[in-house]
Amino acid sequence: MGAQRVRDGFVELYGAEPEGVWAAPGRVNLIGEHTDYNDGFVMPFALPHTAVAAVSRRTDGRLRLHSSDIEGGVVELELESLTPGSDAGWASYPAGVVWALREAGHPVTGADVHLASTVPTGAGLSSSAALEVVVALALNDLYALGLPGWKLARLCQRAENVYVGAPTGIMDQTASACCESGHALFLDTRDLSQKQIPLDLAAEGMRLLVVDTQVTHAHSGGEYGKRRAGCEKGAALLGVDALRDVPFDGLDAALARLGDEDEVRRLVRHVVSEDERVERVVRLLESGDTRAVGPVLTEGHASLRDDFRVSCPELDLVVETAVAAGALGARMTGGGFGGSAIVLADAADVDTLTKAVEEAFAAAGYKAPRVFEAVPSAGARRLS
């Protein structure tokens, strides 16, 4: 998404040049699903797909928002009237960021914003987080707030949790704000400590494909919230602050203590084992055994499908077809109930795997999937 194109759109809308143009990426999560709101480990990396925003300050307490991707005109809001649940639709994400900044005491007095995004919506690739982070970064720069990326991520999460009403964890916003090109981000969501792990699949003759099933999902839906509540119940029953505190080597004993709480037991088993998978993938990448990551991805999908129960037939079909056709590994990525899967493959097998998945979808009568390569890319930044 060219900065000049978005800048030109701003001028056409508002009749003046913007003070700057910023970009924030979507993300794909290599491993670590539904662990972030359990104080656990995640390992996302930024995509080349970005939300781009041209922004200028205002001093009259008004917020004007426009997206070239959404039908309709400029959304105009008064800052004093911004309250959680007051806005519906896409504008609630950037409006929520402004609300969160002001609630935290930062002197934001208004803005004109024009947005455009290449991050697929509803695909589990964090289009909403990209939208939040790009607006937060722009306002951070324009108002000289001096907030580091992890603090911007926290504010964006608060915007999504409280203002929008989606009970998401911290991973998506942190990935968008803090990832580095050529690396995956090993993030401890409890203390937000980060480690950039080199991830250059092309140099090792491999590729990571994203398969967007075209089945949309929504984090603000009830099923996501039910899983989170179930995890919190499991932690309470086990007497820990969060499921992160259940050691992997003590998992069987912990599950036995949950008695007949079958649903909670499944959720606990996924989260604790998924944290261990993240740590395993870190060790494999740091030791140079990248090919061995594949089976860990497939193992993670089985856990998400059978224990956490957030997969869907289309996601399962991607994983089953890809693995059968020779992929090194595959799993659903993102919150689930639709969205995307990732496939780790040898570079020479990409065309064969893509064709196999497309043919399987056609045979099942599903909408054709969108397949593209995921390349670890830069996090949020100013473009001009």
mmCIF file of C-alpha atoms in Angstrom:
data_model
loop_
_atom_site.group_PDB
_atom_site.id
_atom_site.type_symbol
_atom_site.label_atom_id
_atom_site.label_comp_id
_atom_site.label_asym_id
_atom_site.label_seq_id
_atom_site.Cartn_x
_atom_site.Cartn_y
_atom_site.Cartn_z
ATOM 1 C CA MET A 1 0.000 0.000 0.000
ATOM 2 C CA GLY A 2 1.804 3.132 -1.221
ATOM 3 C CA ALA A 3 2.139 6.029 1.182
ATOM 4 C CA GLN A 4 1.556 8.482 -1.637
ATOM 5 C CA ARG A 5 -1.774 6.930 -2.549
ATOM 6 C CA VAL A 6 -3.041 7.247 1.010
ATOM 7 C CA ARG A 7 -1.627 10.760 1.275
ATOM 8 C CA ASP A 8 -3.462 11.736 -1.908
ATOM 9 C CA GLY A 9 -6.681 10.275 -0.526
ATOM 10 C CA PHE A 10 -6.288 12.370 2.613
ATOM 11 C CA VAL A 11 -5.840 15.549 0.561
ATOM 12 C CA GLU A 12 -8.926 14.750 -1.509
ATOM 13 C CA LEU A 13 -11.005 14.176 1.626
ATOM 14 C CA TYR A 14 -9.822 16.948 3.912
ATOM 15 C CA GLY A 15 -8.393 19.548 1.524
ATOM 16 C CA ALA A 16 -4.943 19.718 3.083
ATOM 17 C CA GLU A 17 -1.748 17.690 3.321
ATOM 18 C CA PRO A 18 -1.525 15.240 6.248
ATOM 19 C CA GLU A 19 1.200 15.700 8.824
ATOM 20 C CA GLY A 20 2.463 12.199 8.106
ATOM 21 C CA VAL A 21 1.751 8.674 6.907
ATOM 22 C CA TRP A 22 2.232 5.542 9.016
ATOM 23 C CA ALA A 23 1.916 1.774 8.492
ATOM 24 C CA ALA A 24 1.217 -1.153 10.828
ATOM 25 C CA PRO A 25 1.150 -4.791 9.701
ATOM 26 C CA GLY A 26 -1.140 -7.704 10.181
ATOM 27 C CA ARG A 27 0.444 -10.781 11.676
ATOM 28 C CA VAL A 28 0.466 -14.517 11.371
ATOM 29 C CA ASN A 29 1.041 -16.586 14.482
ATOM 30 C CA LEU A 30 3.566 -19.348 13.981
ATOM 31 C CA ILE A 31 2.665 -21.108 17.231
ATOM 32 C CA GLY A 32 0.971 -20.221 20.519
ATOM 33 C CA GLU A 33 -2.788 -19.956 20.092
ATOM 34 C CA HIS A 34 -5.193 -18.881 22.867
ATOM 35 C CA THR A 35 -2.247 -18.653 25.252
ATOM 36 C CA ASP A 36 -1.952 -14.869 25.342
ATOM 37 C CA TYR A 37 -4.902 -14.241 27.628
ATOM 38 C CA ASN A 38 -3.593 -17.031 29.864
ATOM 39 C CA ASP A 39 -0.291 -15.179 30.529
ATOM 40 C CA GLY A 40 1.476 -17.651 28.259
ATOM 41 C CA PHE A 41 3.866 -17.689 25.319
ATOM 42 C CA VAL A 42 3.223 -16.760 21.689
ATOM 43 C CA MET A 43 5.347 -16.540 18.554
ATOM 44 C CA PRO A 44 3.906 -14.305 15.833
ATOM 45 C CA PHE A 45 5.588 -12.482 12.996
ATOM 46 C CA ALA A 46 4.497 -9.477 10.983
ATOM 47 C CA LEU A 47 3.131 -9.819 7.463
ATOM 48 C CA PRO A 48 3.935 -7.517 4.547
ATOM 49 C CA HIS A 49 0.218 -6.666 4.472
ATOM 50 C CA THR A 50 -0.385 -3.384 6.297
ATOM 51 C CA ALA A 51 -2.906 -0.819 7.401
ATOM 52 C CA VAL A 52 -1.715 2.619 6.277
ATOM 53 C CA ALA A 53 -2.949 5.879 7.820
ATOM 54 C CA ALA A 54 -2.484 9.501 6.808
ATOM 55 C CA VAL A 55 -3.148 11.640 9.881
ATOM 56 C CA SER A 56 -3.174 15.257 11.046
ATOM 57 C CA ARG A 57 -3.900 16.737 14.452
ATOM 58 C CA ARG A 58 -6.961 18.781 15.334
ATOM 59 C CA THR A 59 -7.385 21.133 18.281
ATOM 60 C CA ASP A 60 -11.194 21.295 18.445
ATOM 61 C CA GLY A 61 -11.982 17.971 20.142
ATOM 62 C CA ARG A 62 -13.225 16.326 16.946
ATOM 63 C CA LEU A 63 -12.201 13.043 15.360
ATOM 64 C CA ARG A 64 -12.785 12.465 11.655
ATOM 65 C CA LEU A 65 -12.253 8.933 10.326
ATOM 66 C CA HIS A 66 -12.383 7.548 6.817
ATOM 67 C CA SER A 67 -11.430 4.213 5.268
ATOM 68 C CA SER A 68 -11.032 3.672 1.541
ATOM 69 C CA ASP A 69 -11.930 0.019 2.152
ATOM 70 C CA ILE A 70 -15.376 0.683 3.621
ATOM 71 C CA GLU A 71 -18.353 2.128 1.803
ATOM 72 C CA GLY A 72 -19.579 5.393 3.274
ATOM 73 C CA GLY A 73 -18.265 8.825 4.011
ATOM 74 C CA VAL A 74 -16.248 10.363 6.789
ATOM 75 C CA VAL A 75 -17.263 9.350 10.312
ATOM 76 C CA GLU A 76 -17.231 12.403 12.575
ATOM 77 C CA LEU A 77 -17.080 12.020 16.360
ATOM 78 C CA GLU A 78 -16.692 14.301 19.356
ATOM 79 C CA LEU A 79 -13.910 13.209 21.685
ATOM 80 C CA GLU A 80 -15.956 14.031 24.765
ATOM 81 C CA SER A 81 -18.683 11.650 23.585
ATOM 82 C CA LEU A 82 -16.398 8.647 23.091
ATOM 83 C CA THR A 83 -17.617 5.922 25.442
ATOM 84 C CA PRO A 84 -17.277 2.128 25.301
ATOM 85 C CA GLY A 85 -19.973 0.541 23.174
ATOM 86 C CA SER A 86 -21.028 3.859 21.648
ATOM 87 C CA ASP A 87 -19.719 3.164 18.146
ATOM 88 C CA ALA A 88 -20.505 0.272 15.866
ATOM 89 C CA GLY A 89 -18.545 -1.048 12.932
ATOM 90 C CA TRP A 90 -15.002 -0.409 11.781
ATOM 91 C CA ALA A 91 -14.724 3.112 13.244
ATOM 92 C CA SER A 92 -14.898 1.721 16.783
ATOM 93 C CA TYR A 93 -11.306 0.465 16.472
ATOM 94 C CA PRO A 94 -9.551 3.789 15.776
ATOM 95 C CA ALA A 95 -12.057 5.651 17.969
ATOM 96 C CA GLY A 96 -11.304 3.197 20.772
ATOM 97 C CA VAL A 97 -7.597 3.963 20.483
ATOM 98 C CA VAL A 98 -8.240 7.690 20.877
ATOM 99 C CA TRP A 99 -10.490 6.945 23.862
ATOM 100 C CA ALA A 100 -7.819 4.717 25.454
ATOM 101 C CA LEU A 101 -5.093 7.329 24.991
ATOM 102 C CA ARG A 102 -7.237 10.028 26.561
ATOM 103 C CA GLU A 103 -8.344 7.747 29.402
ATOM 104 C CA ALA A 104 -4.658 7.166 30.143
ATOM 105 C CA GLY A 105 -4.156 10.918 30.442
ATOM 106 C CA HIS A 106 -2.509 11.641 27.112
ATOM 107 C CA PRO A 107 -3.401 15.045 25.631
ATOM 108 C CA VAL A 108 -4.965 14.041 22.311
ATOM 109 C CA THR A 109 -7.168 16.916 21.119
ATOM 110 C CA GLY A 110 -8.471 15.474 17.864
ATOM 111 C CA ALA A 111 -7.390 14.115 14.498
ATOM 112 C CA ASP A 112 -8.233 13.717 10.844
ATOM 113 C CA VAL A 113 -7.534 10.161 9.696
ATOM 114 C CA HIS A 114 -7.638 8.462 6.299
ATOM 115 C CA LEU A 115 -6.987 4.721 6.222
ATOM 116 C CA ALA A 116 -6.404 1.971 3.693
ATOM 117 C CA SER A 117 -5.425 -1.636 4.371
ATOM 118 C CA THR A 118 -4.184 -4.698 2.548
ATOM 119 C CA VAL A 119 -4.647 -6.953 5.604
ATOM 120 C CA PRO A 120 -7.466 -9.399 4.792
ATOM 121 C CA THR A 121 -10.407 -8.900 7.162
ATOM 122 C CA GLY A 122 -11.908 -11.835 9.008
ATOM 123 C CA ALA A 123 -8.961 -14.043 8.059
ATOM 124 C CA GLY A 124 -7.379 -14.363 11.498
ATOM 125 C CA LEU A 125 -4.490 -12.109 10.459
ATOM 126 C CA SER A 126 -5.181 -9.250 12.882
ATOM 127 C CA SER A 127 -6.664 -6.648 10.582
ATOM 128 C CA SER A 128 -8.226 -4.918 13.584
ATOM 129 C CA ALA A 129 -4.943 -4.781 15.501
ATOM 130 C CA ALA A 130 -3.199 -3.270 12.468
ATOM 131 C CA LEU A 131 -5.893 -0.601 12.342
ATOM 132 C CA GLU A 132 -5.503 0.167 16.037
ATOM 133 C CA VAL A 133 -1.713 0.213 16.069
ATOM 134 C CA VAL A 134 -1.306 2.447 13.017
ATOM 135 C CA VAL A 135 -3.581 5.077 14.561
ATOM 136 C CA ALA A 136 -1.875 4.762 17.944
ATOM 137 C CA LEU A 137 1.585 5.143 16.410
ATOM 138 C CA ALA A 138 0.526 8.185 14.393
ATOM 139 C CA LEU A 139 -0.937 9.926 17.437
ATOM 140 C CA ASN A 140 2.071 8.932 19.533
ATOM 141 C CA ASP A 141 4.333 10.677 17.034
ATOM 142 C CA LEU A 142 2.137 13.694 16.340
ATOM 143 C CA TYR A 143 1.441 14.437 19.991
ATOM 144 C CA ALA A 144 5.014 13.535 21.085
ATOM 145 C CA LEU A 145 3.700 11.106 23.703
ATOM 146 C CA GLY A 146 6.947 9.123 23.814
ATOM 147 C CA LEU A 147 5.267 5.748 24.320
ATOM 148 C CA PRO A 148 7.278 2.621 23.402
ATOM 149 C CA GLY A 149 5.741 -0.047 21.195
ATOM 150 C CA TRP A 150 4.736 -2.360 24.023
ATOM 151 C CA LYS A 151 2.832 0.432 25.779
ATOM 152 C CA LEU A 152 1.030 1.333 22.562
ATOM 153 C CA ALA A 153 0.097 -2.343 22.263
ATOM 154 C CA ARG A 154 -1.349 -2.321 25.786
ATOM 155 C CA LEU A 155 -3.462 0.739 25.005
ATOM 156 C CA CYS A 156 -4.675 -0.812 21.757
ATOM 157 C CA GLN A 157 -5.627 -3.993 23.589
ATOM 158 C CA ARG A 158 -7.587 -1.903 26.082
ATOM 159 C CA ALA A 159 -9.361 -0.215 23.183
ATOM 160 C CA GLU A 160 -10.379 -3.584 21.753
ATOM 161 C CA ASN A 161 -11.298 -5.160 25.103
ATOM 162 C CA VAL A 162 -13.184 -2.275 26.665
ATOM 163 C CA TYR A 163 -14.273 0.064 23.883
ATOM 164 C CA VAL A 164 -15.012 -2.491 21.149
ATOM 165 C CA GLY A 165 -15.937 -5.290 23.538
ATOM 166 C CA ALA A 166 -13.760 -8.060 22.084
ATOM 167 C CA PRO A 167 -11.975 -10.100 24.823
ATOM 168 C CA THR A 168 -8.689 -10.521 22.921
ATOM 169 C CA GLY A 169 -5.240 -10.981 24.401
ATOM 170 C CA ILE A 170 -2.159 -8.832 23.890
ATOM 171 C CA MET A 171 -0.458 -10.788 21.103
ATOM 172 C CA ASP A 172 -1.935 -9.163 18.010
ATOM 173 C CA GLN A 173 -1.230 -5.579 18.974
ATOM 174 C CA THR A 174 2.270 -6.379 20.238
ATOM 175 C CA ALA A 175 3.128 -8.230 17.040
ATOM 176 C CA SER A 176 1.953 -5.321 14.907
ATOM 177 C CA ALA A 177 3.834 -2.783 17.017
ATOM 178 C CA CYS A 178 7.052 -4.651 17.794
ATOM 179 C CA CYS A 179 7.933 -7.314 15.195
ATOM 180 C CA GLU A 180 11.112 -7.000 13.150
ATOM 181 C CA SER A 181 11.770 -7.973 9.545
ATOM 182 C CA GLY A 182 13.223 -11.466 9.153
ATOM 183 C CA HIS A 183 12.263 -12.519 12.665
ATOM 184 C CA ALA A 184 9.497 -14.142 14.670
ATOM 185 C CA LEU A 185 8.680 -12.566 18.021
ATOM 186 C CA PHE A 186 8.915 -14.824 21.064
ATOM 187 C CA LEU A 187 6.683 -12.973 23.497
ATOM 188 C CA ASP A 188 5.981 -13.682 27.144
ATOM 189 C CA THR A 189 2.510 -12.185 27.522
ATOM 190 C CA ARG A 190 2.795 -11.981 31.309
ATOM 191 C CA ASP A 191 5.668 -9.508 31.527
ATOM 192 C CA LEU A 192 5.788 -8.568 27.810
ATOM 193 C CA SER A 193 9.451 -9.550 27.574
ATOM 194 C CA GLN A 194 10.419 -10.126 23.956
ATOM 195 C CA LYS A 195 13.021 -12.013 22.002
ATOM 196 C CA GLN A 196 13.455 -11.668 18.253
ATOM 197 C CA ILE A 197 14.090 -15.123 16.751
ATOM 198 C CA PRO A 198 15.650 -15.164 13.251
ATOM 199 C CA LEU A 199 13.294 -16.778 10.743
ATOM 200 C CA ASP A 200 14.618 -16.926 7.191
ATOM 201 C CA LEU A 201 12.784 -19.853 5.658
ATOM 202 C CA ALA A 202 13.787 -18.996 2.102
ATOM 203 C CA ALA A 203 17.470 -19.380 2.972
ATOM 204 C CA GLU A 204 16.719 -22.920 4.124
ATOM 205 C CA GLY A 205 14.679 -23.840 1.054
ATOM 206 C CA MET A 206 11.310 -23.611 2.783
ATOM 207 C CA ARG A 207 8.217 -21.463 2.574
ATOM 208 C CA LEU A 208 5.335 -20.705 4.935
ATOM 209 C CA LEU A 209 2.019 -20.404 3.155
ATOM 210 C CA VAL A 210 -1.087 -18.734 4.503
ATOM 211 C CA VAL A 211 -4.333 -20.284 3.326
ATOM 212 C CA ASP A 212 -7.229 -17.913 3.897
ATOM 213 C CA THR A 213 -10.295 -20.140 3.935
ATOM 214 C CA GLN A 214 -12.547 -17.122 3.213
ATOM 215 C CA VAL A 215 -14.620 -18.169 6.231
ATOM 216 C CA THR A 216 -14.876 -15.019 8.332
ATOM 217 C CA HIS A 217 -14.720 -14.952 12.092
ATOM 218 C CA ALA A 218 -15.337 -12.319 14.742
ATOM 219 C CA HIS A 219 -13.472 -12.083 18.051
ATOM 220 C CA SER A 220 -16.359 -10.247 19.654
ATOM 221 C CA GLY A 221 -18.557 -13.308 19.128
ATOM 222 C CA GLY A 222 -19.664 -15.334 22.129
ATOM 223 C CA GLU A 223 -17.629 -18.490 21.486
ATOM 224 C CA TYR A 224 -14.284 -16.742 21.946
ATOM 225 C CA GLY A 225 -15.481 -15.264 25.226
ATOM 226 C CA LYS A 226 -16.666 -18.678 26.402
ATOM 227 C CA ARG A 227 -13.219 -20.155 25.876
ATOM 228 C CA ARG A 228 -11.593 -17.340 27.799
ATOM 229 C CA ALA A 229 -14.056 -17.698 30.670
ATOM 230 C CA GLY A 230 -13.445 -21.441 30.724
ATOM 231 C CA CYS A 231 -9.699 -20.901 30.983
ATOM 232 C CA GLU A 232 -10.201 -18.488 33.860
ATOM 233 C CA LYS A 233 -12.403 -21.054 35.586
ATOM 234 C CA GLY A 234 -9.711 -23.682 35.129
ATOM 235 C CA ALA A 235 -7.082 -21.422 36.696
ATOM 236 C CA ALA A 236 -9.376 -20.703 39.631
ATOM 237 C CA LEU A 237 -10.116 -24.404 40.199
ATOM 238 C CA LEU A 238 -6.393 -25.173 40.126
ATOM 239 C CA GLY A 239 -5.554 -22.288 42.456
ATOM 240 C CA VAL A 240 -3.222 -20.457 40.082
ATOM 241 C CA ASP A 241 -3.249 -16.906 38.785
ATOM 242 C CA ALA A 242 -3.329 -18.093 35.169
ATOM 243 C CA LEU A 243 -2.946 -21.347 33.262
ATOM 244 C CA ARG A 244 0.611 -20.247 32.462
ATOM 245 C CA ASP A 245 1.417 -21.309 36.025
ATOM 246 C CA VAL A 246 0.524 -24.968 35.456
ATOM 247 C CA PRO A 247 3.823 -26.732 34.611
ATOM 248 C CA PHE A 248 3.818 -29.020 31.589
ATOM 249 C CA ASP A 249 5.326 -31.872 33.580
ATOM 250 C CA GLY A 250 2.502 -31.465 36.086
ATOM 251 C CA LEU A 251 -0.283 -31.369 33.495
ATOM 252 C CA ASP A 252 -1.641 -34.862 34.093
ATOM 253 C CA ALA A 253 -1.904 -34.238 37.821
ATOM 254 C CA ALA A 254 -3.629 -30.916 37.205
ATOM 255 C CA LEU A 255 -6.146 -32.486 34.840
ATOM 256 C CA ALA A 256 -6.924 -35.192 37.389
ATOM 257 C CA ARG A 257 -7.723 -32.481 39.960
ATOM 258 C CA LEU A 258 -10.408 -31.040 37.666
ATOM 259 C CA GLY A 259 -12.638 -34.053 38.185
ATOM 260 C CA ASP A 260 -15.712 -34.121 35.986
ATOM 261 C CA GLU A 261 -15.129 -30.631 34.539
ATOM 262 C CA ASP A 262 -14.667 -32.122 31.069
ATOM 263 C CA GLU A 263 -14.835 -28.878 29.087
ATOM 264 C CA VAL A 264 -12.488 -27.034 31.414
ATOM 265 C CA ARG A 265 -10.094 -29.971 31.353
ATOM 266 C CA ARG A 266 -9.870 -29.814 27.555
ATOM 267 C CA LEU A 267 -9.168 -26.081 27.624
ATOM 268 C CA VAL A 268 -6.479 -26.477 30.262
ATOM 269 C CA ARG A 269 -4.809 -29.316 28.357
ATOM 270 C CA HIS A 270 -4.604 -27.206 25.202
ATOM 271 C CA VAL A 271 -3.204 -24.079 26.851
ATOM 272 C CA VAL A 272 -0.551 -25.847 28.923
ATOM 273 C CA SER A 273 0.576 -28.069 26.051
ATOM 274 C CA GLU A 274 0.537 -25.120 23.636
ATOM 275 C CA ASP A 275 2.885 -23.127 25.868
ATOM 276 C CA GLU A 276 5.255 -26.103 25.754
ATOM 277 C CA ARG A 277 4.984 -26.198 21.961
ATOM 278 C CA VAL A 278 6.005 -22.550 21.720
ATOM 279 C CA GLU A 279 9.094 -23.191 23.828
ATOM 280 C CA ARG A 280 9.880 -26.256 21.725
ATOM 281 C CA VAL A 281 9.685 -24.263 18.491
ATOM 282 C CA VAL A 282 12.007 -21.614 19.926
ATOM 283 C CA ARG A 283 14.570 -24.299 20.741
ATOM 284 C CA LEU A 284 14.268 -25.844 17.271
ATOM 285 C CA LEU A 285 14.730 -22.523 15.490
ATOM 286 C CA GLU A 286 17.651 -21.494 17.663
ATOM 287 C CA SER A 287 19.340 -24.857 17.051
ATOM 288 C CA GLY A 288 18.816 -24.600 13.284
ATOM 289 C CA ASP A 289 16.433 -27.558 13.083
ATOM 290 C CA THR A 290 13.695 -25.594 11.323
ATOM 291 C CA ARG A 291 12.232 -28.547 9.427
ATOM 292 C CA ALA A 292 11.336 -30.185 12.743
ATOM 293 C CA VAL A 293 8.957 -27.302 13.459
ATOM 294 C CA GLY A 294 6.476 -28.785 10.960
ATOM 295 C CA PRO A 295 5.189 -31.675 13.098
ATOM 296 C CA VAL A 296 4.826 -29.321 16.066
ATOM 297 C CA LEU A 297 2.478 -27.152 13.991
ATOM 298 C CA THR A 298 0.355 -30.176 13.067
ATOM 299 C CA GLU A 299 0.287 -31.296 16.700
ATOM 300 C CA GLY A 300 -0.916 -27.833 17.670
ATOM 301 C CA HIS A 301 -3.750 -28.005 15.153
ATOM 302 C CA ALA A 302 -4.994 -31.280 16.609
ATOM 303 C CA SER A 303 -5.075 -29.659 20.039
ATOM 304 C CA LEU A 304 -6.993 -26.621 18.740
ATOM 305 C CA ARG A 305 -9.410 -28.893 16.878
ATOM 306 C CA ASP A 306 -10.046 -31.537 19.516
ATOM 307 C CA ASP A 307 -9.431 -29.837 22.863
ATOM 308 C CA PHE A 308 -10.075 -26.142 22.312
ATOM 309 C CA ARG A 309 -12.615 -26.830 19.557
ATOM 310 C CA VAL A 310 -12.095 -23.641 17.576
ATOM 311 C CA SER A 311 -11.392 -25.151 14.177
ATOM 312 C CA CYS A 312 -13.913 -25.615 11.367
ATOM 313 C CA PRO A 313 -14.261 -28.062 8.428
ATOM 314 C CA GLU A 314 -12.474 -25.730 6.021
ATOM 315 C CA LEU A 315 -9.454 -25.301 8.310
ATOM 316 C CA ASP A 316 -9.300 -29.041 8.961
ATOM 317 C CA LEU A 317 -9.413 -29.697 5.233
ATOM 318 C CA VAL A 318 -6.444 -27.390 4.617
ATOM 319 C CA VAL A 319 -4.347 -29.154 7.259
ATOM 320 C CA GLU A 320 -5.314 -32.691 6.266
ATOM 321 C CA THR A 321 -4.829 -32.037 2.547
ATOM 322 C CA ALA A 322 -1.523 -30.218 2.919
ATOM 323 C CA VAL A 323 0.023 -32.833 5.199
ATOM 324 C CA ALA A 324 -1.173 -35.658 2.947
ATOM 325 C CA ALA A 325 0.354 -33.852 -0.064
ATOM 326 C CA GLY A 326 3.776 -33.616 1.560
ATOM 327 C CA ALA A 327 3.786 -30.479 3.691
ATOM 328 C CA LEU A 328 6.213 -30.428 6.603
ATOM 329 C CA GLY A 329 3.365 -29.356 8.881
ATOM 330 C CA ALA A 330 0.221 -27.231 9.035
ATOM 331 C CA ARG A 331 -2.217 -25.739 11.507
ATOM 332 C CA MET A 332 -4.964 -23.190 11.861
ATOM 333 C CA THR A 333 -3.741 -19.773 12.995
ATOM 334 C CA GLY A 334 -5.603 -17.010 14.791
ATOM 335 C CA GLY A 335 -8.648 -17.193 17.018
ATOM 336 C CA GLY A 336 -10.429 -19.846 14.991
ATOM 337 C CA PHE A 337 -14.009 -20.425 13.835
ATOM 338 C CA GLY A 338 -12.754 -19.655 10.329
ATOM 339 C CA GLY A 339 -9.894 -17.523 9.134
ATOM 340 C CA SER A 340 -6.580 -18.936 7.961
ATOM 341 C CA ALA A 341 -4.262 -21.902 8.233
ATOM 342 C CA ILE A 342 -0.505 -21.927 7.784
ATOM 343 C CA VAL A 343 1.454 -24.557 5.873
ATOM 344 C CA LEU A 344 5.206 -25.124 6.255
ATOM 345 C CA ALA A 345 6.602 -26.634 3.088
ATOM 346 C CA ASP A 346 9.694 -27.206 1.024
ATOM 347 C CA ALA A 347 9.909 -24.505 -1.621
ATOM 348 C CA ALA A 348 9.757 -27.098 -4.408
ATOM 349 C CA ASP A 349 6.412 -28.375 -3.124
ATOM 350 C CA VAL A 350 4.553 -25.051 -2.944
ATOM 351 C CA ASP A 351 2.765 -25.321 -6.294
ATOM 352 C CA THR A 352 1.768 -28.943 -5.698
ATOM 353 C CA LEU A 353 0.424 -28.179 -2.228
ATOM 354 C CA THR A 354 -1.453 -25.106 -3.387
ATOM 355 C CA LYS A 355 -3.108 -27.069 -6.178
ATOM 356 C CA ALA A 356 -4.023 -29.901 -3.817
ATOM 357 C CA VAL A 357 -5.714 -27.540 -1.365
ATOM 358 C CA GLU A 358 -7.561 -25.665 -4.116
ATOM 359 C CA GLU A 359 -8.813 -28.925 -5.632
ATOM 360 C CA ALA A 360 -9.901 -30.238 -2.222
ATOM 361 C CA PHE A 361 -11.922 -27.075 -1.598
ATOM 362 C CA ALA A 362 -13.542 -27.305 -5.020
ATOM 363 C CA ALA A 363 -14.428 -30.961 -4.457
ATOM 364 C CA ALA A 364 -15.999 -30.090 -1.091
ATOM 365 C CA GLY A 365 -18.028 -27.272 -2.627
ATOM 366 C CA TYR A 366 -16.246 -24.608 -0.603
ATOM 367 C CA LYS A 367 -15.387 -21.113 -1.774
ATOM 368 C CA ALA A 368 -11.920 -21.003 -3.340
ATOM 369 C CA PRO A 369 -9.239 -20.248 -0.731
ATOM 370 C CA ARG A 370 -6.721 -17.437 -1.024
ATOM 371 C CA VAL A 371 -3.143 -18.714 -0.779
ATOM 372 C CA PHE A 372 -0.068 -16.519 -0.348
ATOM 373 C CA GLU A 373 3.423 -16.713 1.101
ATOM 374 C CA ALA A 374 4.030 -15.280 4.563
ATOM 375 C CA VAL A 375 7.349 -13.437 4.824
ATOM 376 C CA PRO A 376 8.443 -12.106 8.240
ATOM 377 C CA SER A 377 8.233 -8.340 7.789
ATOM 378 C CA ALA A 378 8.702 -5.058 9.633
ATOM 379 C CA GLY A 379 6.456 -3.884 12.429
ATOM 380 C CA ALA A 380 4.708 -0.520 12.695
ATOM 381 C CA ARG A 381 6.641 2.445 11.353
ATOM 382 C CA ARG A 382 6.372 5.941 9.926
ATOM 383 C CA LEU A 383 6.451 6.034 6.125
ATOM 384 C CA SER A 384 6.634 9.764 5.501
#
